[in-house]
PDB file of C-alpha atoms in Angstrom:
ATOM      1  CA  UNK A 723     -59.983  34.159 -10.075  1.00  0.00           C
ATOM      2  CA  UNK A 724     -63.770  33.960 -10.003  1.00  0.00           C
ATOM      3  CA  UNK A 725     -66.511  36.337  -8.833  1.00  0.00           C
ATOM      4  CA  UNK A 726     -70.026  35.217  -7.874  1.00  0.00           C
ATOM      5  CA  UNK A 727     -72.971  37.574  -7.413  1.00  0.00           C
ATOM      6  CA  UNK A 728     -75.224  36.714  -4.455  1.00  0.00           C
ATOM      7  CA  UNK A 729     -77.190  39.972  -4.358  1.00  0.00           C
ATOM      8  CA  UNK A 730     -77.511  42.776  -6.906  1.00  0.00           C
ATOM      9  CA  UNK A 731     -80.326  45.006  -5.604  1.00  0.00           C
ATOM     10  CA  UNK A 732     -80.004  48.352  -3.861  1.00  0.00           C
ATOM     11  CA  UNK A 733     -81.852  50.101  -1.032  1.00  0.00           C
ATOM     12  CA  UNK A 734     -84.028  47.136  -0.025  1.00  0.00           C
ATOM     13  CA  UNK A 735     -84.558  43.469  -0.911  1.00  0.00           C
ATOM     14  CA  UNK A 736     -87.437  42.794  -3.254  1.00  0.00           C
ATOM     15  CA  UNK A 737     -89.784  39.819  -3.486  1.00  0.00           C
ATOM     16  CA  UNK A 738     -90.821  39.021  -7.031  1.00  0.00           C
ATOM     17  CA  UNK A 739     -92.764  36.044  -8.371  1.00  0.00           C
ATOM     18  CA  UNK A 740     -90.401  35.796 -11.305  1.00  0.00           C
ATOM     19  CA  UNK A 741     -87.157  37.705 -11.682  1.00  0.00           C
ATOM     20  CA  UNK A 742     -84.102  36.929 -13.742  1.00  0.00           C
ATOM     21  CA  UNK A 743     -82.054  39.294 -11.616  1.00  0.00           C
ATOM     22  CA  UNK A 744     -83.205  38.242  -8.151  1.00  0.00           C
ATOM     23  CA  UNK A 745     -84.170  40.265  -5.117  1.00  0.00           C
ATOM     24  CA  UNK A 746     -81.252  40.147  -2.675  1.00  0.00           C
ATOM     25  CA  UNK A 747     -79.209  43.217  -1.769  1.00  0.00           C
ATOM     26  CA  UNK A 748     -75.506  43.666  -2.383  1.00  0.00           C
ATOM     27  CA  UNK A 749     -73.164  40.757  -1.820  1.00  0.00           C
ATOM     28  CA  UNK A 750     -70.440  39.323  -4.059  1.00  0.00           C
ATOM     29  CA  UNK A 751     -67.598  36.873  -3.496  1.00  0.00           C
ATOM     30  CA  UNK A 752     -64.209  36.812  -5.174  1.00  0.00           C
ATOM     31  CA  UNK A 753     -62.275  33.544  -5.060  1.00  0.00           C
ATOM     32  CA  UNK A 754     -58.648  32.792  -5.864  1.00  0.00           C
ATOM     33  CA  UNK A 755     -56.721  29.636  -5.085  1.00  0.00           C
ATOM     34  CA  UNK A 756     -59.452  28.387  -2.774  1.00  0.00           C
ATOM     35  CA  UNK A 757     -59.504  31.616  -0.742  1.00  0.00           C
ATOM     36  CA  UNK A 758     -62.622  33.798  -0.706  1.00  0.00           C
ATOM     37  CA  UNK A 759     -63.350  37.467  -0.055  1.00  0.00           C
ATOM     38  CA  UNK A 760     -66.903  38.686   0.523  1.00  0.00           C
ATOM     39  CA  UNK A 761     -67.769  42.219  -0.555  1.00  0.00           C
ATOM     40  CA  UNK A 762     -70.676  43.616   1.477  1.00  0.00           C
ATOM     41  CA  UNK A 763     -73.191  41.807   3.651  1.00  0.00           C
ATOM     42  CA  UNK A 764     -76.565  42.475   2.062  1.00  0.00           C
ATOM     43  CA  UNK A 765     -79.369  39.941   2.197  1.00  0.00           C
ATOM     44  CA  UNK A 766     -77.481  37.814  -0.344  1.00  0.00           C
ATOM     45  CA  UNK A 767     -74.884  37.013   2.336  1.00  0.00           C
ATOM     46  CA  UNK A 768     -76.923  34.134   3.740  1.00  0.00           C
ATOM     47  CA  UNK A 769     -76.886  32.431   0.317  1.00  0.00           C
ATOM     48  CA  UNK A 770     -73.119  31.927   0.421  1.00  0.00           C
ATOM     49  CA  UNK A 771     -72.097  28.279   0.941  1.00  0.00           C
ATOM     50  CA  UNK A 772     -69.583  28.224   3.782  1.00  0.00           C
ATOM     51  CA  UNK A 773     -67.067  25.480   3.114  1.00  0.00           C
ATOM     52  CA  UNK A 774     -63.699  25.851   4.838  1.00  0.00           C
ATOM     53  CA  UNK A 775     -61.887  28.412   6.933  1.00  0.00           C
ATOM     54  CA  UNK A 776     -63.036  31.751   8.229  1.00  0.00           C
ATOM     55  CA  UNK A 777     -65.251  34.091   6.242  1.00  0.00           C
ATOM     56  CA  UNK A 778     -63.671  37.474   5.465  1.00  0.00           C
ATOM     57  CA  UNK A 779     -66.195  40.255   4.784  1.00  0.00           C
ATOM     58  CA  UNK A 780     -65.325  43.718   3.458  1.00  0.00           C
ATOM     59  CA  UNK A 781     -68.027  46.256   4.381  1.00  0.00           C
ATOM     60  CA  UNK A 782     -68.208  49.322   2.155  1.00  0.00           C
ATOM     61  CA  UNK A 783     -70.546  51.261   4.473  1.00  0.00           C
ATOM     62  CA  UNK A 784     -73.239  50.760   7.075  1.00  0.00           C
ATOM     63  CA  UNK A 785     -76.424  51.495   5.154  1.00  0.00           C
ATOM     64  CA  UNK A 786     -78.896  48.730   5.938  1.00  0.00           C
ATOM     65  CA  UNK A 787     -78.953  47.161   2.481  1.00  0.00           C
ATOM     66  CA  UNK A 788     -75.203  46.468   2.825  1.00  0.00           C
ATOM     67  CA  UNK A 789     -75.235  44.888   6.304  1.00  0.00           C
ATOM     68  CA  UNK A 790     -78.704  43.347   6.662  1.00  0.00           C
ATOM     69  CA  UNK A 791     -77.391  39.831   6.040  1.00  0.00           C
ATOM     70  CA  UNK A 792     -75.124  39.862   9.106  1.00  0.00           C
ATOM     71  CA  UNK A 793     -77.927  39.262  11.591  1.00  0.00           C
ATOM     72  CA  UNK A 794     -78.743  35.787  10.289  1.00  0.00           C
ATOM     73  CA  UNK A 795     -75.335  34.753   8.933  1.00  0.00           C
ATOM     74  CA  UNK A 796     -74.283  31.633  10.843  1.00  0.00           C
ATOM     75  CA  UNK A 797     -70.501  32.314  10.872  1.00  0.00           C
ATOM     76  CA  UNK A 798     -71.208  35.635  12.620  1.00  0.00           C
ATOM     77  CA  UNK A 799     -72.609  33.579  15.496  1.00  0.00           C
ATOM     78  CA  UNK A 800     -69.839  30.984  15.652  1.00  0.00           C
ATOM     79  CA  UNK A 801     -71.883  28.342  13.880  1.00  0.00           C
ATOM     80  CA  UNK A 802     -69.778  26.151  11.562  1.00  0.00           C
ATOM     81  CA  UNK A 803     -67.139  28.857  10.956  1.00  0.00           C
ATOM     82  CA  UNK A 804     -66.176  32.326  12.149  1.00  0.00           C
ATOM     83  CA  UNK A 805     -66.472  35.694  10.423  1.00  0.00           C
ATOM     84  CA  UNK A 806     -64.033  38.588  10.284  1.00  0.00           C
ATOM     85  CA  UNK A 807     -65.435  41.953   9.204  1.00  0.00           C
ATOM     86  CA  UNK A 808     -63.224  44.701   7.760  1.00  0.00           C
ATOM     87  CA  UNK A 809     -64.357  48.318   7.562  1.00  0.00           C
ATOM     88  CA  UNK A 810     -63.258  51.831   8.509  1.00  0.00           C
ATOM     89  CA  UNK A 811     -64.025  53.855  11.632  1.00  0.00           C
ATOM     90  CA  UNK A 812     -66.950  56.253  11.272  1.00  0.00           C
ATOM     91  CA  UNK A 813     -67.548  57.772  14.673  1.00  0.00           C
ATOM     92  CA  UNK A 814     -66.941  57.927  18.407  1.00  0.00           C
ATOM     93  CA  UNK A 815     -68.541  54.579  19.236  1.00  0.00           C
ATOM     94  CA  UNK A 816     -66.326  51.487  19.259  1.00  0.00           C
ATOM     95  CA  UNK A 817     -66.076  50.042  15.755  1.00  0.00           C
ATOM     96  CA  UNK A 818     -67.821  46.837  16.798  1.00  0.00           C
ATOM     97  CA  UNK A 819     -70.819  48.834  18.012  1.00  0.00           C
ATOM     98  CA  UNK A 820     -70.858  50.901  14.809  1.00  0.00           C
ATOM     99  CA  UNK A 821     -71.080  47.800  12.634  1.00  0.00           C
ATOM    100  CA  UNK A 822     -73.262  45.504  14.723  1.00  0.00           C
ATOM    101  CA  UNK A 823     -75.130  47.965  16.940  1.00  0.00           C
ATOM    102  CA  UNK A 824     -78.265  48.083  14.788  1.00  0.00           C
ATOM    103  CA  UNK A 825     -78.810  44.400  15.611  1.00  0.00           C
ATOM    104  CA  UNK A 826     -79.958  44.990  19.160  1.00  0.00           C
ATOM    105  CA  UNK A 827     -83.266  45.426  21.042  1.00  0.00           C
ATOM    106  CA  UNK A 828     -85.782  46.742  20.169  1.00  0.00           C
ATOM    107  CA  UNK A 829     -84.715  46.197  16.544  1.00  0.00           C
ATOM    108  CA  UNK A 830     -83.246  42.721  17.122  1.00  0.00           C
ATOM    109  CA  UNK A 831     -83.899  40.022  19.750  1.00  0.00           C
ATOM    110  CA  UNK A 832     -80.380  40.112  21.264  1.00  0.00           C
ATOM    111  CA  UNK A 833     -77.388  42.411  21.105  1.00  0.00           C
ATOM    112  CA  UNK A 834     -75.220  41.236  18.240  1.00  0.00           C
ATOM    113  CA  UNK A 835     -72.344  43.443  19.387  1.00  0.00           C
ATOM    114  CA  UNK A 836     -72.318  41.475  22.646  1.00  0.00           C
ATOM    115  CA  UNK A 837     -73.244  37.985  21.454  1.00  0.00           C
ATOM    116  CA  UNK A 838     -71.706  37.668  17.990  1.00  0.00           C
ATOM    117  CA  UNK A 839     -68.419  35.804  17.603  1.00  0.00           C
ATOM    118  CA  UNK A 840     -67.487  37.910  14.573  1.00  0.00           C
ATOM    119  CA  UNK A 841     -64.242  39.854  14.715  1.00  0.00           C
ATOM    120  CA  UNK A 842     -64.448  43.481  13.569  1.00  0.00           C
ATOM    121  CA  UNK A 843     -61.184  44.889  12.225  1.00  0.00           C
ATOM    122  CA  UNK A 844     -60.476  48.528  11.398  1.00  0.00           C
ATOM    123  CA  UNK A 845     -59.019  49.443   8.009  1.00  0.00           C
ATOM    124  CA  UNK A 846     -57.944  52.851   6.688  1.00  0.00           C
ATOM    125  CA  UNK A 847     -58.629  54.425   3.283  1.00  0.00           C
ATOM    126  CA  UNK A 848     -55.658  54.225   0.883  1.00  0.00           C
ATOM    127  CA  UNK A 849     -53.708  51.908   3.211  1.00  0.00           C
ATOM    128  CA  UNK A 850     -53.313  48.402   1.694  1.00  0.00           C
ATOM    129  CA  UNK A 851     -53.785  45.317   3.864  1.00  0.00           C
ATOM    130  CA  UNK A 852     -53.622  41.593   3.224  1.00  0.00           C
ATOM    131  CA  UNK A 853     -56.124  38.801   3.719  1.00  0.00           C
ATOM    132  CA  UNK A 854     -54.570  35.502   2.752  1.00  0.00           C
ATOM    133  CA  UNK A 855     -53.368  35.729  -0.849  1.00  0.00           C
ATOM    134  CA  UNK A 856     -55.248  38.991  -1.459  1.00  0.00           C
ATOM    135  CA  UNK A 857     -53.894  42.527  -1.178  1.00  0.00           C
ATOM    136  CA  UNK A 858     -56.769  44.964  -0.683  1.00  0.00           C
ATOM    137  CA  UNK A 859     -56.712  48.740  -0.874  1.00  0.00           C
ATOM    138  CA  UNK A 860     -59.824  50.583   0.353  1.00  0.00           C
ATOM    139  CA  UNK A 861     -60.455  54.086  -0.959  1.00  0.00           C
ATOM    140  CA  UNK A 862     -63.191  56.623  -0.320  1.00  0.00           C
ATOM    141  CA  UNK A 863     -66.261  56.507  -2.508  1.00  0.00           C
ATOM    142  CA  UNK A 864     -68.374  59.344  -3.866  1.00  0.00           C
ATOM    143  CA  UNK A 865     -71.241  58.402  -1.558  1.00  0.00           C
ATOM    144  CA  UNK A 866     -72.493  59.484   1.856  1.00  0.00           C
ATOM    145  CA  UNK A 867     -71.479  58.278   5.317  1.00  0.00           C
ATOM    146  CA  UNK A 868     -67.816  57.474   4.626  1.00  0.00           C
ATOM    147  CA  UNK A 869     -68.361  54.748   2.071  1.00  0.00           C
ATOM    148  CA  UNK A 870     -65.415  52.679   0.853  1.00  0.00           C
ATOM    149  CA  UNK A 871     -64.631  51.244  -2.558  1.00  0.00           C
ATOM    150  CA  UNK A 872     -62.129  48.371  -2.777  1.00  0.00           C
ATOM    151  CA  UNK A 873     -59.308  47.327  -5.095  1.00  0.00           C
ATOM    152  CA  UNK A 874     -58.335  43.692  -4.548  1.00  0.00           C
ATOM    153  CA  UNK A 875     -55.623  41.664  -6.262  1.00  0.00           C
ATOM    154  CA  UNK A 876     -54.128  38.196  -5.897  1.00  0.00           C
ATOM    155  CA  UNK A 877     -50.973  39.372  -7.651  1.00  0.00           C
ATOM    156  CA  UNK A 878     -52.193  38.283 -11.068  1.00  0.00           C
ATOM    157  CA  UNK A 879     -55.760  39.570 -11.452  1.00  0.00           C
ATOM    158  CA  UNK A 880     -57.520  42.602  -9.985  1.00  0.00           C
ATOM    159  CA  UNK A 881     -61.107  43.448  -9.044  1.00  0.00           C
ATOM    160  CA  UNK A 882     -62.557  46.843  -8.102  1.00  0.00           C
ATOM    161  CA  UNK A 883     -65.751  46.924  -6.017  1.00  0.00           C
ATOM    162  CA  UNK A 884     -67.375  50.234  -6.910  1.00  0.00           C
ATOM    163  CA  UNK A 885     -70.953  49.987  -5.680  1.00  0.00           C
ATOM    164  CA  UNK A 886     -72.578  53.072  -4.139  1.00  0.00           C
ATOM    165  CA  UNK A 887     -70.335  55.338  -6.161  1.00  0.00           C
ATOM    166  CA  UNK A 888     -71.532  58.395  -8.103  1.00  0.00           C
ATOM    167  CA  UNK A 889     -68.923  58.876 -10.807  1.00  0.00           C
ATOM    168  CA  UNK A 890     -70.510  62.124 -11.993  1.00  0.00           C
ATOM    169  CA  UNK A 891     -70.072  63.790  -8.573  1.00  0.00           C
ATOM    170  CA  UNK A 892     -66.498  62.943  -7.621  1.00  0.00           C
ATOM    171  CA  UNK A 893     -64.054  65.394  -6.127  1.00  0.00           C
ATOM    172  CA  UNK A 894     -60.667  65.819  -7.828  1.00  0.00           C
ATOM    173  CA  UNK A 895     -59.015  63.636  -5.184  1.00  0.00           C
ATOM    174  CA  UNK A 896     -61.663  60.931  -5.462  1.00  0.00           C
ATOM    175  CA  UNK A 897     -61.416  60.903  -9.244  1.00  0.00           C
ATOM    176  CA  UNK A 898     -57.627  60.497  -9.205  1.00  0.00           C
ATOM    177  CA  UNK A 899     -58.026  57.459  -6.954  1.00  0.00           C
ATOM    178  CA  UNK A 900     -60.819  56.144  -9.102  1.00  0.00           C
ATOM    179  CA  UNK A 901     -58.698  56.300 -12.250  1.00  0.00           C
ATOM    180  CA  UNK A 902     -55.651  54.859 -10.487  1.00  0.00           C
ATOM    181  CA  UNK A 903     -57.431  51.816  -9.114  1.00  0.00           C
ATOM    182  CA  UNK A 904     -59.656  51.062 -12.114  1.00  0.00           C
ATOM    183  CA  UNK A 905     -57.190  51.494 -14.982  1.00  0.00           C
ATOM    184  CA  UNK A 906     -56.618  48.102 -16.637  1.00  0.00           C
ATOM    185  CA  UNK A 907     -58.527  46.291 -13.882  1.00  0.00           C
ATOM    186  CA  UNK A 908     -59.670  42.807 -14.848  1.00  0.00           C
ATOM    187  CA  UNK A 909     -63.145  43.406 -13.418  1.00  0.00           C
ATOM    188  CA  UNK A 910     -64.980  46.494 -12.164  1.00  0.00           C
ATOM    189  CA  UNK A 911     -68.224  45.954 -10.250  1.00  0.00           C
ATOM    190  CA  UNK A 912     -70.069  49.166 -11.060  1.00  0.00           C
ATOM    191  CA  UNK A 913     -73.083  50.881  -9.505  1.00  0.00           C
ATOM    192  CA  UNK A 914     -76.109  50.994 -11.821  1.00  0.00           C
ATOM    193  CA  UNK A 915     -78.829  51.952  -9.384  1.00  0.00           C
ATOM    194  CA  UNK A 916     -80.833  54.183 -11.722  1.00  0.00           C
ATOM    195  CA  UNK A 917     -81.984  54.506 -15.283  1.00  0.00           C
ATOM    196  CA  UNK A 918     -80.757  57.623 -17.065  1.00  0.00           C
ATOM    197  CA  UNK A 919     -84.172  59.228 -16.619  1.00  0.00           C
ATOM    198  CA  UNK A 920     -84.346  58.521 -12.887  1.00  0.00           C
ATOM    199  CA  UNK A 921     -80.742  59.534 -12.252  1.00  0.00           C
ATOM    200  CA  UNK A 922     -81.640  63.092 -13.259  1.00  0.00           C
ATOM    201  CA  UNK A 923     -83.991  63.156 -10.252  1.00  0.00           C
ATOM    202  CA  UNK A 924     -81.373  61.716  -7.874  1.00  0.00           C
ATOM    203  CA  UNK A 925     -78.200  63.675  -8.609  1.00  0.00           C
ATOM    204  CA  UNK A 926     -76.145  63.781  -5.429  1.00  0.00           C
ATOM    205  CA  UNK A 927     -77.625  60.596  -3.974  1.00  0.00           C
ATOM    206  CA  UNK A 928     -74.370  58.670  -4.512  1.00  0.00           C
ATOM    207  CA  UNK A 929     -75.306  56.353  -7.374  1.00  0.00           C
ATOM    208  CA  UNK A 930     -74.639  55.916 -11.085  1.00  0.00           C
ATOM    209  CA  UNK A 931     -76.066  54.401 -14.282  1.00  0.00           C
ATOM    210  CA  UNK A 932     -75.140  51.848 -16.926  1.00  0.00           C
ATOM    211  CA  UNK A 933     -74.470  54.592 -19.488  1.00  0.00           C
ATOM    212  CA  UNK A 934     -72.035  56.304 -17.098  1.00  0.00           C
ATOM    213  CA  UNK A 935     -70.314  52.972 -16.487  1.00  0.00           C
ATOM    214  CA  UNK A 936     -69.869  52.229 -20.178  1.00  0.00           C
ATOM    215  CA  UNK A 937     -68.277  55.640 -20.672  1.00  0.00           C
ATOM    216  CA  UNK A 938     -66.013  55.180 -17.646  1.00  0.00           C
ATOM    217  CA  UNK A 939     -64.967  51.651 -18.661  1.00  0.00           C
ATOM    218  CA  UNK A 940     -63.795  52.933 -22.020  1.00  0.00           C
ATOM    219  CA  UNK A 941     -61.739  55.596 -20.241  1.00  0.00           C
ATOM    220  CA  UNK A 942     -59.954  53.253 -17.844  1.00  0.00           C
ATOM    221  CA  UNK A 943     -59.803  50.305 -20.280  1.00  0.00           C
ATOM    222  CA  UNK A 944     -60.862  47.697 -17.748  1.00  0.00           C
ATOM    223  CA  UNK A 945     -61.226  44.169 -19.125  1.00  0.00           C
ATOM    224  CA  UNK A 946     -64.781  43.619 -17.885  1.00  0.00           C
ATOM    225  CA  UNK A 947     -67.514  45.536 -16.072  1.00  0.00           C
ATOM    226  CA  UNK A 948     -70.528  44.059 -14.298  1.00  0.00           C
ATOM    227  CA  UNK A 949     -73.392  46.389 -13.392  1.00  0.00           C
ATOM    228  CA  UNK A 950     -75.186  45.864 -10.073  1.00  0.00           C
ATOM    229  CA  UNK A 951     -77.127  47.505  -7.202  1.00  0.00           C
ATOM    230  CA  UNK A 952     -80.299  47.939  -9.260  1.00  0.00           C
ATOM    231  CA  UNK A 953     -82.963  49.919  -7.388  1.00  0.00           C
ATOM    232  CA  UNK A 954     -85.849  47.885  -6.053  1.00  0.00           C
ATOM    233  CA  UNK A 955     -88.357  49.613  -8.336  1.00  0.00           C
ATOM    234  CA  UNK A 956     -87.104  48.112 -11.598  1.00  0.00           C
ATOM    235  CA  UNK A 957     -88.602  45.031 -13.234  1.00  0.00           C
ATOM    236  CA  UNK A 958     -86.589  42.671 -15.423  1.00  0.00           C
ATOM    237  CA  UNK A 959     -87.578  44.275 -18.720  1.00  0.00           C
ATOM    238  CA  UNK A 960     -86.475  47.711 -17.547  1.00  0.00           C
ATOM    239  CA  UNK A 961     -83.056  46.469 -16.450  1.00  0.00           C
ATOM    240  CA  UNK A 962     -82.661  44.452 -19.656  1.00  0.00           C
ATOM    241  CA  UNK A 963     -83.347  47.595 -21.690  1.00  0.00           C
ATOM    242  CA  UNK A 964     -80.159  49.163 -20.333  1.00  0.00           C
ATOM    243  CA  UNK A 965     -78.145  46.864 -22.601  1.00  0.00           C
ATOM    244  CA  UNK A 966     -78.710  49.424 -25.351  1.00  0.00           C
ATOM    245  CA  UNK A 967     -75.927  51.465 -23.748  1.00  0.00           C
ATOM    246  CA  UNK A 968     -73.362  48.661 -23.993  1.00  0.00           C
ATOM    247  CA  UNK A 969     -70.482  49.753 -26.180  1.00  0.00           C
ATOM    248  CA  UNK A 970     -69.435  47.560 -29.088  1.00  0.00           C
ATOM    249  CA  UNK A 971     -65.964  46.847 -30.423  1.00  0.00           C
ATOM    250  CA  UNK A 972     -64.263  48.097 -27.256  1.00  0.00           C
ATOM    251  CA  UNK A 973     -62.871  44.768 -26.100  1.00  0.00           C
ATOM    252  CA  UNK A 974     -64.671  45.239 -22.772  1.00  0.00           C
ATOM    253  CA  UNK A 975     -67.079  42.568 -21.566  1.00  0.00           C
ATOM    254  CA  UNK A 976     -70.213  44.294 -20.184  1.00  0.00           C
ATOM    255  CA  UNK A 977     -72.575  42.279 -17.972  1.00  0.00           C
ATOM    256  CA  UNK A 978     -75.756  42.822 -15.968  1.00  0.00           C
ATOM    257  CA  UNK A 979     -75.509  41.177 -12.559  1.00  0.00           C
ATOM    258  CA  UNK A 980     -78.031  38.619 -11.369  1.00  0.00           C
ATOM    259  CA  UNK A 981     -78.154  36.388  -8.324  1.00  0.00           C
ATOM    260  CA  UNK A 982     -75.921  33.383  -9.026  1.00  0.00           C
ATOM    261  CA  UNK A 983     -73.943  34.976 -11.853  1.00  0.00           C
ATOM    262  CA  UNK A 984     -70.395  33.551 -12.033  1.00  0.00           C
ATOM    263  CA  UNK A 985     -67.669  35.577 -13.722  1.00  0.00           C
ATOM    264  CA  UNK A 986     -64.313  34.002 -14.558  1.00  0.00           C
ATOM    265  CA  UNK A 987     -61.705  36.732 -14.316  1.00  0.00           C
TER     266      UNK A 987
END
């Protein structure tokens, strides 16, 4: 199994003259046996090379930085391939309108809900479903607007997508799920939106830090943890400085995400 980071920023894409980490918002692929899952559709989505078959996209929530890539993603318009989007129901509007409705006049040239060839499929928290060789279990995140986290396995390896998750503000129910799905996971993709100093000003905003992730990883004994979703305000040197929190002699591989990072799981 292999994961590739295509976007690791949060809130908004950033344009930098030189950045080791890149400026695209959240998007990561997980591949096993030639089959690919896409987690979130941030601006990094359009960087994904589309080779064979349909593109299966798991959407954690509908904040703009997690769906902004859909509008210009060719498979969502029937070009080359087709896209299937999986997410939960969040309101009275049809699910297709919930997911694609923002891409419509006057915010978008045409109505994507009407014109897109993408299929939009409803999933339910804590109910597993299959996509090819993968079994995926969505579960509710400690974040606003009915955000989902995802546990995905090919039967041999497991990945937990945990972006937009505030581990310090979980309910008892959320924390039980968190522990259950992350314990002994082969890879946890963890939210590191803020520095420790800035997190103190954003408690309750639904995000976490590298230091919190290191502590959590030691608790659940995951094999590896990659930190992502860095806020747009941070330069390379600030993000690099967070390595000081990485625990030693734990047997856990800690990584800072960057656009193009490949992780063999």
